[in-house]
Amino acid sequence: FRAFLTKSSVLGSFTGGIVAGSLTAISIMVFNAIGAKVAIALTSWENHRTDTEYEDALIAKTFMFEFVNSYVSLFYIAFLKGHVTLFGVQDECKGESGCLQELMVQLGTVFLIQMFIGQTKEVLIPIIIR
């Protein structure tokens, strides 16, 4: 998302970064939900002897998936961007601060979007259910 949106002349670099960060935050939340269902299915197929073994395996799978899913975009911006070519496009950092500005926008946008959606679910769903 980011390579197209930040180079777009219509959106501009900062706005494109916010849009890309928002799309990233939404995709993180969607894939975390999918990953949780897959982790439950995989752990159930393992046929553990005790509930404790089952829960430990489920926690490990869920943690590893959510950790990688949540932080891979930040890792890419911080360490790989500017050094790799993806799909024939050299993705490079702009400005004096390199990728720090982009990393700051990505982290802030992902944090705020996830916080907003989480708070909305926590407050509005009980109101709607009543």
mmCIF file of C-alpha atoms in Angstrom:
data_model
loop_
_atom_site.group_PDB
_atom_site.id
_atom_site.type_symbol
_atom_site.label_atom_id
_atom_site.label_comp_id
_atom_site.label_asym_id
_atom_site.label_seq_id
_atom_site.Cartn_x
_atom_site.Cartn_y
_atom_site.Cartn_z
ATOM 1 C CA PHE A 1 0.000 0.000 0.000
ATOM 2 C CA ARG A 2 2.638 2.429 1.125
ATOM 3 C CA ALA A 3 4.767 2.558 -2.035
ATOM 4 C CA PHE A 4 1.794 3.576 -4.178
ATOM 5 C CA LEU A 5 0.080 5.880 -1.702
ATOM 6 C CA THR A 6 3.125 7.882 -0.642
ATOM 7 C CA LYS A 7 4.271 8.467 -4.240
ATOM 8 C CA SER A 8 0.796 9.529 -5.367
ATOM 9 C CA SER A 9 0.692 13.197 -6.328
ATOM 10 C CA VAL A 10 -2.935 13.469 -5.180
ATOM 11 C CA LEU A 11 -2.467 12.339 -1.565
ATOM 12 C CA GLY A 12 1.041 13.502 -0.767
ATOM 13 C CA SER A 13 3.620 11.745 1.344
ATOM 14 C CA PHE A 14 2.185 12.374 4.819
ATOM 15 C CA THR A 15 -1.465 11.732 3.954
ATOM 16 C CA GLY A 16 -0.511 8.680 1.923
ATOM 17 C CA GLY A 17 1.397 7.386 4.935
ATOM 18 C CA ILE A 18 -1.665 7.809 7.147
ATOM 19 C CA VAL A 19 -3.919 6.035 4.638
ATOM 20 C CA ALA A 20 -1.381 3.214 4.274
ATOM 21 C CA GLY A 21 -1.027 2.972 8.060
ATOM 22 C CA SER A 22 -4.806 2.781 8.428
ATOM 23 C CA LEU A 23 -5.027 -0.011 5.863
ATOM 24 C CA THR A 24 -2.181 -1.805 7.625
ATOM 25 C CA ALA A 25 -3.930 -1.495 11.012
ATOM 26 C CA ILE A 26 -7.167 -2.882 9.605
ATOM 27 C CA SER A 27 -5.365 -5.762 7.896
ATOM 28 C CA ILE A 28 -3.499 -6.550 11.134
ATOM 29 C CA MET A 29 -6.781 -6.801 13.007
ATOM 30 C CA VAL A 30 -8.407 -8.952 10.317
ATOM 31 C CA PHE A 31 -5.455 -11.335 10.094
ATOM 32 C CA ASN A 32 -5.225 -11.566 13.906
ATOM 33 C CA ALA A 33 -8.867 -12.701 13.973
ATOM 34 C CA ILE A 34 -8.220 -15.245 11.211
ATOM 35 C CA GLY A 35 -5.013 -16.381 12.913
ATOM 36 C CA ALA A 36 -6.849 -16.965 16.191
ATOM 37 C CA LYS A 37 -9.342 -19.278 14.468
ATOM 38 C CA VAL A 38 -6.534 -21.133 12.668
ATOM 39 C CA ALA A 39 -4.566 -21.492 15.935
ATOM 40 C CA ILE A 40 -7.602 -23.011 17.644
ATOM 41 C CA ALA A 41 -8.123 -25.465 14.784
ATOM 42 C CA LEU A 42 -4.448 -26.476 14.653
ATOM 43 C CA THR A 43 -4.227 -26.890 18.414
ATOM 44 C CA SER A 44 -7.399 -29.000 18.475
ATOM 45 C CA TRP A 45 -5.949 -31.319 15.820
ATOM 46 C CA GLU A 46 -2.862 -31.912 17.966
ATOM 47 C CA ASN A 47 -4.939 -33.892 20.498
ATOM 48 C CA HIS A 48 -3.218 -32.828 23.736
ATOM 49 C CA ARG A 49 -3.520 -35.024 26.826
ATOM 50 C CA THR A 50 -4.433 -32.264 29.279
ATOM 51 C CA ASP A 51 -6.166 -28.912 29.137
ATOM 52 C CA THR A 52 -2.968 -27.255 30.337
ATOM 53 C CA GLU A 53 -0.986 -28.648 27.399
ATOM 54 C CA TYR A 54 -3.749 -27.529 25.034
ATOM 55 C CA GLU A 55 -3.821 -24.005 26.460
ATOM 56 C CA ASP A 56 -0.017 -23.706 26.440
ATOM 57 C CA ALA A 57 0.128 -24.740 22.776
ATOM 58 C CA LEU A 58 -2.709 -22.363 21.865
ATOM 59 C CA ILE A 59 -1.062 -19.457 23.678
ATOM 60 C CA ALA A 60 2.265 -20.113 21.930
ATOM 61 C CA LYS A 61 0.677 -20.268 18.463
ATOM 62 C CA THR A 62 -1.463 -17.191 19.040
ATOM 63 C CA PHE A 63 1.431 -15.160 20.468
ATOM 64 C CA MET A 64 3.838 -16.023 17.669
ATOM 65 C CA PHE A 65 1.328 -15.270 14.910
ATOM 66 C CA GLU A 66 0.137 -11.989 16.416
ATOM 67 C CA PHE A 67 3.701 -10.864 17.157
ATOM 68 C CA VAL A 68 4.885 -11.424 13.596
ATOM 69 C CA ASN A 69 1.666 -10.061 12.086
ATOM 70 C CA SER A 70 1.717 -6.894 14.205
ATOM 71 C CA TYR A 71 5.371 -5.944 13.908
ATOM 72 C CA VAL A 72 6.502 -7.089 10.447
ATOM 73 C CA SER A 73 5.538 -3.787 8.798
ATOM 74 C CA LEU A 74 7.439 -1.774 11.416
ATOM 75 C CA PHE A 75 10.450 -4.079 11.104
ATOM 76 C CA TYR A 76 10.404 -3.623 7.322
ATOM 77 C CA ILE A 77 10.333 0.174 7.542
ATOM 78 C CA ALA A 78 12.985 0.334 10.260
ATOM 79 C CA PHE A 79 15.538 -2.134 8.905
ATOM 80 C CA LEU A 80 14.843 -3.262 5.339
ATOM 81 C CA LYS A 81 13.323 -0.313 3.485
ATOM 82 C CA GLY A 82 15.821 1.268 1.161
ATOM 83 C CA HIS A 83 17.925 -1.881 0.984
ATOM 84 C CA VAL A 84 15.596 -4.271 -0.852
ATOM 85 C CA THR A 85 13.717 -4.306 -4.134
ATOM 86 C CA LEU A 86 10.185 -5.718 -4.048
ATOM 87 C CA PHE A 87 8.329 -6.567 -7.257
ATOM 88 C CA GLY A 88 10.853 -4.607 -9.291
ATOM 89 C CA VAL A 89 10.345 -1.398 -7.286
ATOM 90 C CA GLN A 90 13.113 0.104 -5.175
ATOM 91 C CA ASP A 91 11.338 1.320 -2.026
ATOM 92 C CA GLU A 92 13.395 4.121 -0.519
ATOM 93 C CA CYS A 93 13.182 6.487 2.412
ATOM 94 C CA LYS A 94 12.546 10.154 1.757
ATOM 95 C CA GLY A 95 13.690 13.260 3.587
ATOM 96 C CA GLU A 96 16.440 14.134 6.006
ATOM 97 C CA SER A 97 15.372 11.740 8.736
ATOM 98 C CA GLY A 98 15.347 8.711 6.463
ATOM 99 C CA CYS A 99 12.690 6.227 7.457
ATOM 100 C CA LEU A 100 12.197 7.611 10.955
ATOM 101 C CA GLN A 101 9.346 9.934 9.928
ATOM 102 C CA GLU A 102 7.593 7.131 8.068
ATOM 103 C CA LEU A 103 8.119 4.737 10.982
ATOM 104 C CA MET A 104 6.647 7.324 13.360
ATOM 105 C CA VAL A 105 3.561 7.834 11.159
ATOM 106 C CA GLN A 106 3.068 4.071 10.722
ATOM 107 C CA LEU A 107 3.385 3.335 14.445
ATOM 108 C CA GLY A 108 1.119 6.202 15.468
ATOM 109 C CA THR A 109 -1.535 5.377 12.896
ATOM 110 C CA VAL A 110 -1.600 1.659 13.695
ATOM 111 C CA PHE A 111 -1.747 2.383 17.436
ATOM 112 C CA LEU A 112 -4.523 4.971 17.156
ATOM 113 C CA ILE A 113 -6.664 2.941 14.728
ATOM 114 C CA GLN A 114 -6.410 -0.218 16.849
ATOM 115 C CA MET A 115 -7.164 1.766 20.019
ATOM 116 C CA PHE A 116 -10.166 3.467 18.388
ATOM 117 C CA ILE A 117 -11.624 0.217 17.036
ATOM 118 C CA GLY A 118 -11.035 -1.584 20.353
ATOM 119 C CA GLN A 119 -12.691 1.182 22.366
ATOM 120 C CA THR A 120 -15.565 1.378 19.886
ATOM 121 C CA LYS A 121 -16.183 -2.369 20.194
ATOM 122 C CA GLU A 122 -15.965 -2.211 23.984
ATOM 123 C CA VAL A 123 -18.352 0.741 24.351
ATOM 124 C CA LEU A 124 -20.768 0.508 21.423
ATOM 125 C CA ILE A 125 -21.454 -3.235 21.246
ATOM 126 C CA PRO A 126 -22.952 -3.377 24.789
ATOM 127 C CA ILE A 127 -25.088 -0.333 23.960
ATOM 128 C CA ILE A 128 -26.309 -1.890 20.691
ATOM 129 C CA ILE A 129 -27.032 -5.253 22.343
ATOM 130 C CA ARG A 130 -29.309 -3.638 24.951
#
